[in-house]
XYZ file of C-alpha atoms in Angstrom:
646
model
C 0.053 0.480 0.492
C 1.314 3.248 -1.131
C 2.578 5.540 2.019
C 3.106 2.143 3.952
C 6.847 1.407 4.934
C 8.390 -1.626 3.376
C 12.154 -3.348 3.385
C 12.339 -4.561 -1.098
C 14.502 -7.390 -1.182
C 17.175 -7.695 -4.637
C 19.340 -10.482 -5.121
C 22.748 -9.246 -6.155
C 25.667 -11.232 -7.388
C 29.032 -11.030 -6.400
C 32.183 -12.298 -6.798
C 31.380 -12.777 -3.074
C 28.383 -14.668 -3.042
C 25.270 -13.369 -3.078
C 24.647 -9.652 -1.318
C 20.903 -8.962 -0.123
C 20.091 -5.209 -1.429
C 17.220 -4.227 0.355
C 15.365 -0.583 -0.011
C 13.208 0.857 2.164
C 10.373 2.596 0.494
C 7.067 3.960 0.682
C 5.813 4.599 -3.002
C 5.998 7.409 -2.296
C 7.837 10.460 -3.642
C 10.545 11.962 -1.852
C 8.590 15.564 0.145
C 7.630 12.335 1.502
C 9.528 10.239 3.715
C 10.302 6.843 4.286
C 9.083 6.479 8.444
C 9.204 3.324 10.442
C 5.833 2.238 12.126
C 4.392 -0.665 12.649
C 4.011 -1.766 9.570
C 7.317 -1.465 8.167
C 8.494 -3.366 11.766
C 6.462 -5.933 10.291
C 7.999 -5.837 7.040
C 11.240 -5.932 8.491
C 10.617 -9.517 10.504
C 9.629 -10.653 7.112
C 12.378 -9.767 5.482
C 14.917 -11.530 8.613
C 13.493 -14.483 8.322
C 14.369 -14.343 4.487
C 17.854 -13.212 5.788
C 19.110 -15.041 8.660
C 17.981 -18.064 6.142
C 20.068 -17.716 2.345
C 23.031 -18.556 1.382
C 23.753 -14.552 1.669
C 27.220 -13.014 1.544
C 26.576 -8.960 2.507
C 23.445 -7.535 2.926
C 22.946 -4.134 1.611
C 20.748 -1.570 3.039
C 19.563 1.906 1.033
C 16.941 4.109 0.230
C 14.450 5.376 -2.401
C 16.130 8.605 -3.508
C 17.200 11.470 -1.790
C 15.766 9.954 1.071
C 17.076 6.630 3.761
C 14.995 7.125 6.290
C 13.384 9.349 8.355
C 12.684 7.998 11.868
C 9.813 6.358 13.514
C 6.320 7.685 12.490
C 5.546 11.041 14.188
C 1.371 9.746 14.084
C 2.355 6.832 15.720
C 3.983 8.633 18.706
C 1.456 10.977 19.462
C -1.291 8.474 19.120
C 0.799 6.580 22.215
C -1.448 5.648 25.616
C 0.031 4.471 28.354
C 4.066 4.138 29.468
C 3.195 0.210 28.503
C 2.865 1.035 24.475
C 5.527 3.421 24.224
C 8.181 1.059 25.954
C 6.482 -2.254 23.888
C 6.848 0.004 20.615
C 11.215 0.945 21.812
C 10.931 -3.089 22.823
C 9.986 -4.456 19.277
C 12.757 -1.992 17.168
C 15.283 -2.648 19.890
C 14.407 -6.709 18.484
C 14.542 -5.773 14.665
C 17.391 -3.994 14.771
C 19.488 -6.440 17.234
C 18.677 -9.522 14.851
C 19.613 -6.770 11.729
C 23.020 -6.313 14.003
C 23.603 -10.487 14.610
C 23.501 -11.338 10.953
C 26.342 -13.777 10.502
C 27.827 -12.120 7.162
C 29.110 -7.572 6.167
C 25.734 -5.440 6.246
C 26.364 -2.107 4.965
C 23.656 0.987 5.661
C 23.941 3.091 2.816
C 22.539 6.049 3.304
C 21.435 8.298 -0.260
C 19.585 10.521 1.970
C 17.680 12.839 5.219
C 18.068 10.152 7.903
C 17.180 10.907 10.928
C 16.103 9.236 14.690
C 14.883 6.314 14.579
C 16.476 6.426 10.142
C 19.790 6.482 11.702
C 19.730 3.929 14.565
C 18.903 1.546 11.966
C 21.998 2.346 9.848
C 24.262 2.033 12.902
C 23.196 -1.311 13.804
C 25.090 -2.403 10.743
C 28.654 -3.189 10.976
C 29.664 -0.094 8.742
C 27.795 2.770 6.845
C 28.794 4.788 3.518
C 26.891 7.684 2.593
C 26.520 10.354 0.171
C 28.408 13.438 0.093
C 25.049 14.836 -1.248
C 23.724 13.880 2.953
C 23.183 17.250 4.391
C 20.378 15.965 7.333
C 21.288 13.694 9.440
C 20.660 13.328 13.111
C 18.917 12.348 16.258
C 16.182 15.285 16.681
C 14.369 12.850 19.470
C 14.847 15.318 22.745
C 13.604 18.165 20.728
C 10.358 16.395 20.441
C 11.209 14.715 24.698
C 11.554 11.893 24.446
C 14.234 9.772 23.374
C 16.522 7.986 20.660
C 14.636 5.160 21.364
C 16.098 2.172 19.648
C 19.294 2.409 20.288
C 21.008 5.437 19.600
C 21.984 5.891 23.194
C 23.856 2.874 23.133
C 25.739 2.852 19.788
C 26.806 6.514 19.058
C 28.454 6.545 21.772
C 30.269 3.065 21.776
C 31.006 3.863 17.891
C 31.742 7.607 17.532
C 32.793 8.431 21.166
C 30.656 10.664 23.908
C 31.222 14.154 22.782
C 29.827 13.160 19.695
C 27.162 11.204 21.533
C 25.874 14.336 23.512
C 26.528 16.644 20.599
C 24.045 14.737 18.021
C 21.626 13.551 20.261
C 21.438 16.509 22.965
C 23.031 19.586 22.340
C 22.249 19.205 18.479
C 18.417 19.082 19.022
C 18.219 22.066 21.636
C 20.270 24.562 19.032
C 16.809 24.611 16.435
C 17.385 21.132 15.700
C 20.402 21.427 14.137
C 21.309 18.438 11.978
C 25.044 17.354 9.830
C 26.380 16.167 7.190
C 27.588 13.355 5.019
C 31.246 14.641 5.592
C 31.269 15.342 9.059
C 29.567 12.685 9.845
C 32.126 10.564 8.558
C 34.638 12.913 10.464
C 32.622 11.753 13.427
C 33.377 8.151 12.365
C 29.371 7.814 12.185
C 30.208 6.906 8.559
C 33.167 4.649 7.392
C 33.085 6.028 3.487
C 31.893 8.966 1.562
C 31.056 8.565 -1.610
C 29.627 10.761 -4.393
C 26.227 9.938 -5.717
C 26.377 9.393 -9.329
C 27.292 5.265 -8.879
C 27.016 5.205 -4.882
C 24.763 2.046 -4.841
C 26.907 0.317 -7.196
C 29.840 1.680 -4.947
C 28.425 0.636 -1.769
C 28.048 -1.967 -2.948
C 31.296 -2.448 -3.183
C 32.781 -1.810 -0.468
C 30.116 -4.610 1.664
C 32.510 -7.042 -1.145
C 36.032 -5.008 0.025
C 33.727 -5.734 3.503
C 33.654 -9.805 3.308
C 37.218 -10.120 1.826
C 39.073 -8.213 3.880
C 36.828 -9.976 6.953
C 34.965 -6.893 8.621
C 36.206 -3.106 9.656
C 38.372 -1.711 11.802
C 38.139 1.008 14.387
C 39.666 3.366 17.396
C 38.006 2.334 20.874
C 35.974 5.978 21.917
C 37.821 7.773 23.879
C 35.939 8.725 27.880
C 38.593 9.708 29.060
C 37.473 13.305 29.752
C 33.916 11.551 29.765
C 32.804 13.767 33.347
C 34.048 16.527 31.898
C 32.010 16.822 29.034
C 28.336 15.500 30.748
C 29.596 18.844 32.999
C 29.561 20.465 30.930
C 26.976 19.742 28.535
C 24.022 19.978 31.730
C 25.435 23.318 31.859
C 24.206 23.749 28.308
C 20.932 22.189 29.484
C 20.524 23.865 31.644
C 20.802 27.190 30.187
C 18.532 25.793 27.084
C 15.270 24.490 28.823
C 15.729 25.757 32.341
C 14.415 22.091 33.423
C 11.338 22.437 31.777
C 11.474 19.476 30.065
C 13.490 16.444 30.627
C 14.542 14.669 28.229
C 17.951 15.867 27.199
C 18.670 15.000 31.310
C 17.485 11.266 31.038
C 19.355 11.638 27.286
C 22.897 12.195 29.008
C 22.739 9.706 31.696
C 21.812 7.044 28.499
C 24.868 8.266 27.338
C 26.588 8.090 29.744
C 25.733 4.846 31.373
C 26.633 3.571 27.804
C 30.381 2.944 29.220
C 29.717 -0.202 31.105
C 26.246 -1.270 30.000
C 25.716 -4.166 28.178
C 24.128 -2.996 25.582
C 20.966 -5.709 26.609
C 21.350 -3.485 29.518
C 20.997 -0.024 27.615
C 18.642 -0.919 25.903
C 15.753 -1.513 28.593
C 16.978 1.554 30.062
C 16.090 3.530 27.661
C 13.167 1.510 27.394
C 12.172 2.381 30.381
C 13.266 6.156 29.843
C 10.513 6.300 26.790
C 7.727 5.323 28.008
C 8.927 7.794 31.087
C 8.992 10.749 28.212
C 7.048 9.608 25.434
C 3.069 9.947 27.263
C 4.321 13.171 28.849
C 3.185 16.756 28.437
C 6.197 18.035 27.394
C 6.323 15.258 24.307
C 2.962 16.150 23.525
C 3.079 19.198 23.582
C 6.159 18.866 21.593
C 4.459 16.013 18.988
C 1.600 19.409 18.309
C 4.368 21.393 17.581
C 6.229 19.904 15.683
C 2.854 18.488 13.082
C 1.625 22.729 13.119
C 5.339 23.613 12.005
C 5.402 20.306 9.191
C 2.320 20.876 8.140
C 2.087 25.685 8.111
C 5.647 25.485 6.555
C 5.748 22.120 3.813
C 2.968 24.020 2.037
C 1.375 26.865 3.639
C -1.167 28.056 3.024
C -1.976 30.905 0.611
C 0.346 30.077 -2.171
C -0.888 30.480 -5.291
C -0.174 27.129 -7.494
C 1.226 28.615 -10.930
C 4.706 27.665 -11.924
C 7.868 29.180 -10.128
C 10.105 31.289 -12.322
C 14.267 29.811 -12.836
C 16.475 32.014 -9.725
C 19.383 31.661 -13.006
C 21.198 34.763 -10.858
C 20.725 36.237 -7.515
C 22.023 40.463 -6.252
C 22.651 40.668 -3.132
C 22.124 45.736 -2.715
C 24.374 45.103 0.435
C 28.029 44.556 2.153
C 27.310 44.260 5.378
C 26.453 41.470 7.787
C 23.666 40.005 7.443
C 24.274 40.660 3.676
C 27.237 38.780 4.103
C 25.303 35.506 5.386
C 22.246 36.025 3.181
C 25.250 35.609 0.157
C 26.802 32.523 1.608
C 23.527 30.500 2.414
C 22.455 32.088 -1.505
C 25.272 30.083 -3.067
C 25.526 26.693 -1.021
C 21.875 26.404 -2.175
C 20.838 27.089 -5.093
C 24.926 27.135 -7.075
C 24.280 30.114 -9.388
C 26.210 33.614 -10.267
C 25.570 35.587 -7.509
C 27.130 40.151 -7.554
C 26.816 42.202 -4.449
C 26.702 45.695 -4.229
C 27.967 48.697 -1.534
C 28.508 51.620 -1.372
C 32.174 51.582 -1.054
C 34.374 49.067 -2.505
C 36.291 48.042 0.626
C 33.353 46.181 2.552
C 32.376 44.667 -0.889
C 36.066 43.120 -1.107
C 35.582 42.526 2.722
C 32.417 40.784 1.891
C 33.384 38.818 -1.328
C 36.710 37.267 1.059
C 34.425 35.881 3.967
C 31.901 34.724 1.010
C 34.573 32.492 -0.847
C 36.542 31.769 2.172
C 32.927 30.396 3.351
C 31.459 28.397 0.361
C 34.872 27.565 -1.366
C 36.222 25.085 1.388
C 34.768 22.092 0.054
C 32.840 23.045 -3.179
C 35.829 24.922 -4.959
C 34.252 25.867 -8.291
C 31.287 28.337 -5.708
C 33.945 30.752 -5.003
C 34.098 31.981 -8.211
C 30.722 32.019 -8.958
C 29.812 35.856 -6.395
C 31.657 39.113 -7.616
C 30.733 42.515 -6.605
C 30.963 46.459 -6.899
C 29.530 49.434 -6.112
C 27.690 49.729 -9.667
C 24.254 48.996 -10.696
C 25.437 47.514 -13.870
C 26.670 44.319 -12.230
C 22.784 43.400 -11.914
C 21.554 43.491 -15.278
C 20.464 40.081 -15.975
C 19.198 39.100 -12.215
C 16.681 36.395 -11.107
C 16.665 38.278 -7.696
C 17.705 41.139 -6.322
C 17.408 41.397 -1.913
C 17.834 44.318 -0.480
C 19.743 44.090 3.194
C 20.680 47.250 2.887
C 19.767 49.621 6.892
C 16.618 49.682 8.131
C 15.514 53.262 6.626
C 12.772 53.591 3.629
C 14.244 55.958 1.726
C 17.525 54.549 1.708
C 15.522 50.929 0.796
C 13.735 52.585 -1.767
C 16.132 54.050 -3.639
C 18.634 51.261 -3.645
C 15.492 48.710 -5.115
C 14.777 52.149 -8.228
C 18.225 51.199 -9.098
C 17.889 48.243 -9.064
C 14.648 47.929 -11.146
C 16.423 50.557 -13.597
C 18.945 48.219 -14.655
C 17.467 44.855 -13.564
C 13.350 45.778 -15.202
C 12.529 41.767 -14.874
C 13.819 40.828 -11.953
C 11.438 39.929 -8.852
C 13.195 42.831 -6.535
C 12.897 41.796 -2.895
C 13.709 43.054 -0.020
C 14.748 41.583 4.274
C 13.096 44.257 5.887
C 12.225 43.415 9.677
C 9.654 46.215 10.483
C 9.391 48.346 7.054
C 6.457 48.073 4.738
C 7.487 46.334 1.753
C 5.262 47.927 -0.752
C 5.991 51.321 0.487
C 9.973 50.400 -0.759
C 8.454 49.535 -4.125
C 9.806 46.157 -3.158
C 7.758 43.135 -4.882
C 7.917 40.401 -1.882
C 9.302 40.077 1.030
C 12.018 38.033 2.865
C 12.966 37.694 6.245
C 15.034 36.434 7.230
C 16.714 35.867 10.862
C 19.759 35.333 11.855
C 21.562 34.193 12.441
C 20.524 32.602 9.222
C 22.455 29.472 9.414
C 20.232 28.805 12.462
C 17.112 30.022 12.367
C 15.245 28.002 9.904
C 11.983 31.054 9.268
C 11.600 33.400 6.343
C 8.696 35.157 6.357
C 6.936 35.838 2.938
C 5.651 39.028 2.612
C 2.792 39.519 0.247
C 1.765 43.056 -1.224
C -1.239 44.277 -2.928
C 0.961 44.484 -6.013
C 2.910 40.659 -5.520
C 2.491 38.844 -8.446
C 1.745 34.627 -7.955
C 4.694 33.849 -9.836
C 6.765 36.248 -7.561
C 5.041 34.636 -4.880
C 5.287 31.466 -6.196
C 8.799 31.811 -6.813
C 9.449 33.561 -3.304
C 8.953 30.149 -1.930
C 10.493 27.900 -4.347
C 14.175 30.116 -3.604
C 12.973 29.580 0.297
C 12.873 25.703 -0.367
C 15.638 25.441 -1.553
C 17.931 27.791 1.138
C 16.171 24.552 2.841
C 14.411 27.612 5.431
C 10.730 27.140 6.084
C 8.139 30.248 4.397
C 5.152 31.266 6.578
C 2.673 33.871 4.110
C 2.480 36.444 6.393
C 1.052 40.450 4.823
C 2.464 43.286 4.398
C 1.708 44.528 7.802
C 4.305 46.515 10.928
C 7.251 44.239 11.757
C 5.593 41.470 10.764
C 4.999 38.577 13.317
C 7.553 37.818 15.131
C 9.390 40.678 15.524
C 5.490 42.404 16.789
C 4.962 39.462 19.440
C 8.141 40.661 20.285
C 8.080 43.796 20.733
C 4.819 43.815 22.093
C 6.641 41.735 25.047
C 9.588 43.837 25.074
C 7.197 46.496 25.933
C 5.677 45.205 28.879
C 8.976 43.945 29.985
C 10.338 47.694 29.665
C 7.710 48.872 32.142
C 8.182 46.659 33.905
C 11.560 48.123 34.764
C 10.575 51.411 34.467
C 8.083 50.959 36.979
C 11.114 49.552 39.627
C 11.610 46.697 38.650
C 15.242 44.333 38.252
C 16.020 42.874 34.715
C 16.639 39.583 37.143
C 12.985 39.727 38.176
C 11.757 40.874 33.936
C 14.385 37.731 32.762
C 12.938 35.329 35.045
C 9.523 35.547 34.833
C 9.867 35.020 30.802
C 12.541 32.170 31.733
C 9.317 30.784 33.906
C 7.927 30.447 30.474
C 10.776 27.781 29.317
C 12.098 30.279 26.609
C 15.959 29.162 25.364
C 17.244 32.741 26.182
C 16.619 34.892 28.828
C 14.569 38.703 27.282
C 17.818 40.910 28.174
C 20.279 38.622 26.945
C 18.410 38.499 23.319
C 17.627 42.365 23.428
C 21.574 41.979 23.514
C 21.948 39.657 20.378
C 19.868 41.403 18.460
C 21.008 45.952 19.095
C 19.526 46.975 21.074
C 19.456 49.620 18.357
C 17.925 47.812 15.761
C 14.955 47.142 18.999
C 14.935 50.379 19.580
C 14.136 51.352 15.648
C 11.257 47.985 15.647
C 9.637 49.521 18.653
C 9.930 53.676 17.055
C 8.068 51.585 13.942
C 5.719 49.941 15.423
C 4.833 53.042 17.541
C 3.662 54.978 14.835
C 0.487 52.259 13.720
C -0.311 50.886 16.842
C 1.400 54.130 19.678
C -1.711 53.156 21.967
C -0.280 48.856 22.469
C 3.501 49.387 21.412
C 5.027 53.420 23.493
C 8.402 54.497 23.649
C 9.931 53.596 25.759
C 13.083 55.676 27.398
C 14.829 52.831 28.549
C 14.946 51.525 25.769
C 16.581 54.535 23.663
C 18.955 55.331 26.443
C 19.945 50.960 26.039
C 20.004 52.186 21.734
C 22.257 55.177 22.406
C 25.004 53.275 24.688
C 23.590 54.055 28.124
C 22.900 51.249 29.974
C 20.427 52.989 32.183
C 17.096 52.468 33.694
C 14.692 55.239 33.506
C 12.241 54.737 36.218
C 9.128 56.812 35.895
C 7.696 56.272 39.277
C 7.522 52.909 41.778
C 4.659 50.269 41.406
C 6.626 47.224 41.362
C 5.273 43.920 40.372
C 5.703 40.436 41.588
C 8.091 37.895 38.665
C 4.906 36.338 38.357
C 1.787 39.265 37.697
C 4.812 39.871 35.318
C 4.713 36.564 33.228
C 0.792 37.099 33.028
C 0.602 40.689 31.731
C 3.410 39.812 28.884
C 1.274 37.091 28.152
C -2.147 38.648 28.363
C -0.250 41.150 25.649
C 0.335 38.317 23.626
C -2.755 37.237 23.360
C -4.263 40.124 21.906
C -1.527 41.082 19.548
C -2.042 37.263 18.295
C -5.957 38.485 18.155
C -4.952 41.276 15.754
C -2.835 39.908 13.456
C -5.629 37.250 12.703
C -7.448 40.764 12.842
C -5.866 41.979 10.686
C -5.033 39.566 7.731
C -1.532 39.100 8.893
C -1.462 35.193 9.309
C -4.656 32.677 8.249
C -4.672 30.899 11.725
C -3.290 31.263 15.079
C -0.987 28.165 14.238
C 1.040 29.980 11.174
C 1.711 32.559 15.005
C 3.685 29.147 16.404
C 5.252 28.120 13.444
C 6.886 31.302 13.090
C 8.354 32.041 17.323
C 9.284 28.049 17.175
C 11.054 28.463 14.075
C 12.212 31.879 13.707
C 12.318 32.557 17.742
C 13.183 29.741 18.667
C 10.324 28.912 21.434
C 10.606 25.871 22.410
C 8.897 22.335 20.470
C 7.943 20.839 24.503
C 5.733 23.847 25.327
C 3.878 23.319 21.877
C 3.334 26.717 20.683
C 2.524 29.296 22.073
C -0.826 30.353 21.125
C -1.824 25.990 22.393
C 0.058 27.053 25.885
C -2.640 30.365 26.124
C -5.445 28.304 25.301
C -4.514 25.705 27.600
C -3.659 28.376 30.325
C -7.291 29.760 30.188
C -5.296 33.641 29.129
C -6.792 32.948 25.281
C -10.507 32.920 26.221
C -9.413 35.729 29.274
C -8.188 38.006 26.342
C -10.092 37.390 23.564
C -13.246 35.764 24.572
C -12.385 31.673 23.052
C -9.145 29.484 22.635
C -6.776 30.942 19.688
C -7.817 27.835 18.146
C -11.739 28.574 17.291
C -11.322 32.604 17.420
C -12.798 33.850 14.470
C -11.505 37.319 13.087
C -13.254 40.439 13.505
C -13.960 40.238 10.039
C -14.874 36.733 9.209
C -18.209 37.151 11.520
């Protein structure tokens, strides 16, 4: 049945005897990855009966085009009803994978594409692994979902790659916006044994299996546990900073990884089973499953994106040569691999940016460094299909550079990376608001104006997808979604400071929600000048809700000064409630204005663009479940109908 993963067996003759070539396939294209649900486990059991009884010399396990295996079926995880169900699911996976590990001949996982969670655990149960150089998505996302790898990942990874690599892959990467690794890093860490080109990948993997048969297996160095105590102590500190104790999963994962040093594999499996039983039905895991589903549904096929053919983008122009422009140019080159030109008013800034970009992209693909050029003139933008401006946030400047680009590239789609200004007022065709740091945060707010054509919008989303980002469609409105919500929160916190509360108290009010960083840290990361500029933009549009802050203005001028207007201190709990009520009110207004089409768009934006943690399940879900939405809006935000629709 299409959609259900099966293990397909093909017999391949070789000079050492027949090789079992097994392919995981669900009958769908690469946009619907193979997963490991109940039907896949049943298919694997039937396959193992054949593999254990034949005259096989080796086995090579691979995936359908572009995908090895995306891991456990998230829908089945969400349906786990009891700890016993979770334990049984973990035990069933261990039983199947252990039989693969025990096959009496060499086994090779040929990782041809995305390899996540249970898919990576499946690969680790093979004797060796090849990996295609094109693979970009390999890792363990489970901790981000408030569970742990439950099919051997916490035990086999440290045994293979050592405790430091295991901690990074299983614990810290998921807490860093679910960071994944690529093929080269997998080889460097020791997770994969041979890096192969995608062309002839399966044939080369079969040849590698023959090689293993002829030389009697593969030898690896023993992992180094000598600095384990320091590794785990530092990891716990990083986890504390990231989740503040709001979810147990990363702490449990660290304990399981540490246990791998002394436990037998069977003891480690048993510990994983019990841990998954405890975590899988927790409120945090339920919330994370909801958040994951929201992100997938709202960004895989964003509502409102026209079903028209996108324009081919064969040349890109970027206006600006500052930090953001340099990050964007690097991303576009790496992902699109098309000619790119950079323009700024000073050649020295262009030269500095070009040097950084060429060093970044040329390290692994030298030819990419030859695709980028730049200067101070506009003529280089001739022939561009897409021009993206990334100059400083001043409307007149943005309007001027976009008009100049239009003169030399009249057919190009003109896009802006503005964080708060009107896309239409500056003359851009579409907004592409990336978040800093570009390499880490996956969100792009794709901004449609009254003049954006269907082709322009479809092209914008196509480019975002090719860049490996997640796009959410928003209407042109001051500060769009993420910055508008965060600035509304900031006004509450600044008001508390200006009435006598301390920075420590305002930080604690927000950190108690489980957010990844304190507001004071976020302010320094964004920059007080930028934050104050966004506030000024929103104040001009909505003065009642976004009052100017003398304290933020002082910060923007470089003065570390809190301007106390009057003493009227609040408790931390009162500040937290004021923040939540302000956010609920602002979400309602975003819906009323049609900036987003559903409350879940706000959830997706804050998760992907502000690091709102999966284990809280999305801000609107939290507001609904705590009664804040009912109190402020009059109904749960999930049920709210905008005023214009009533």
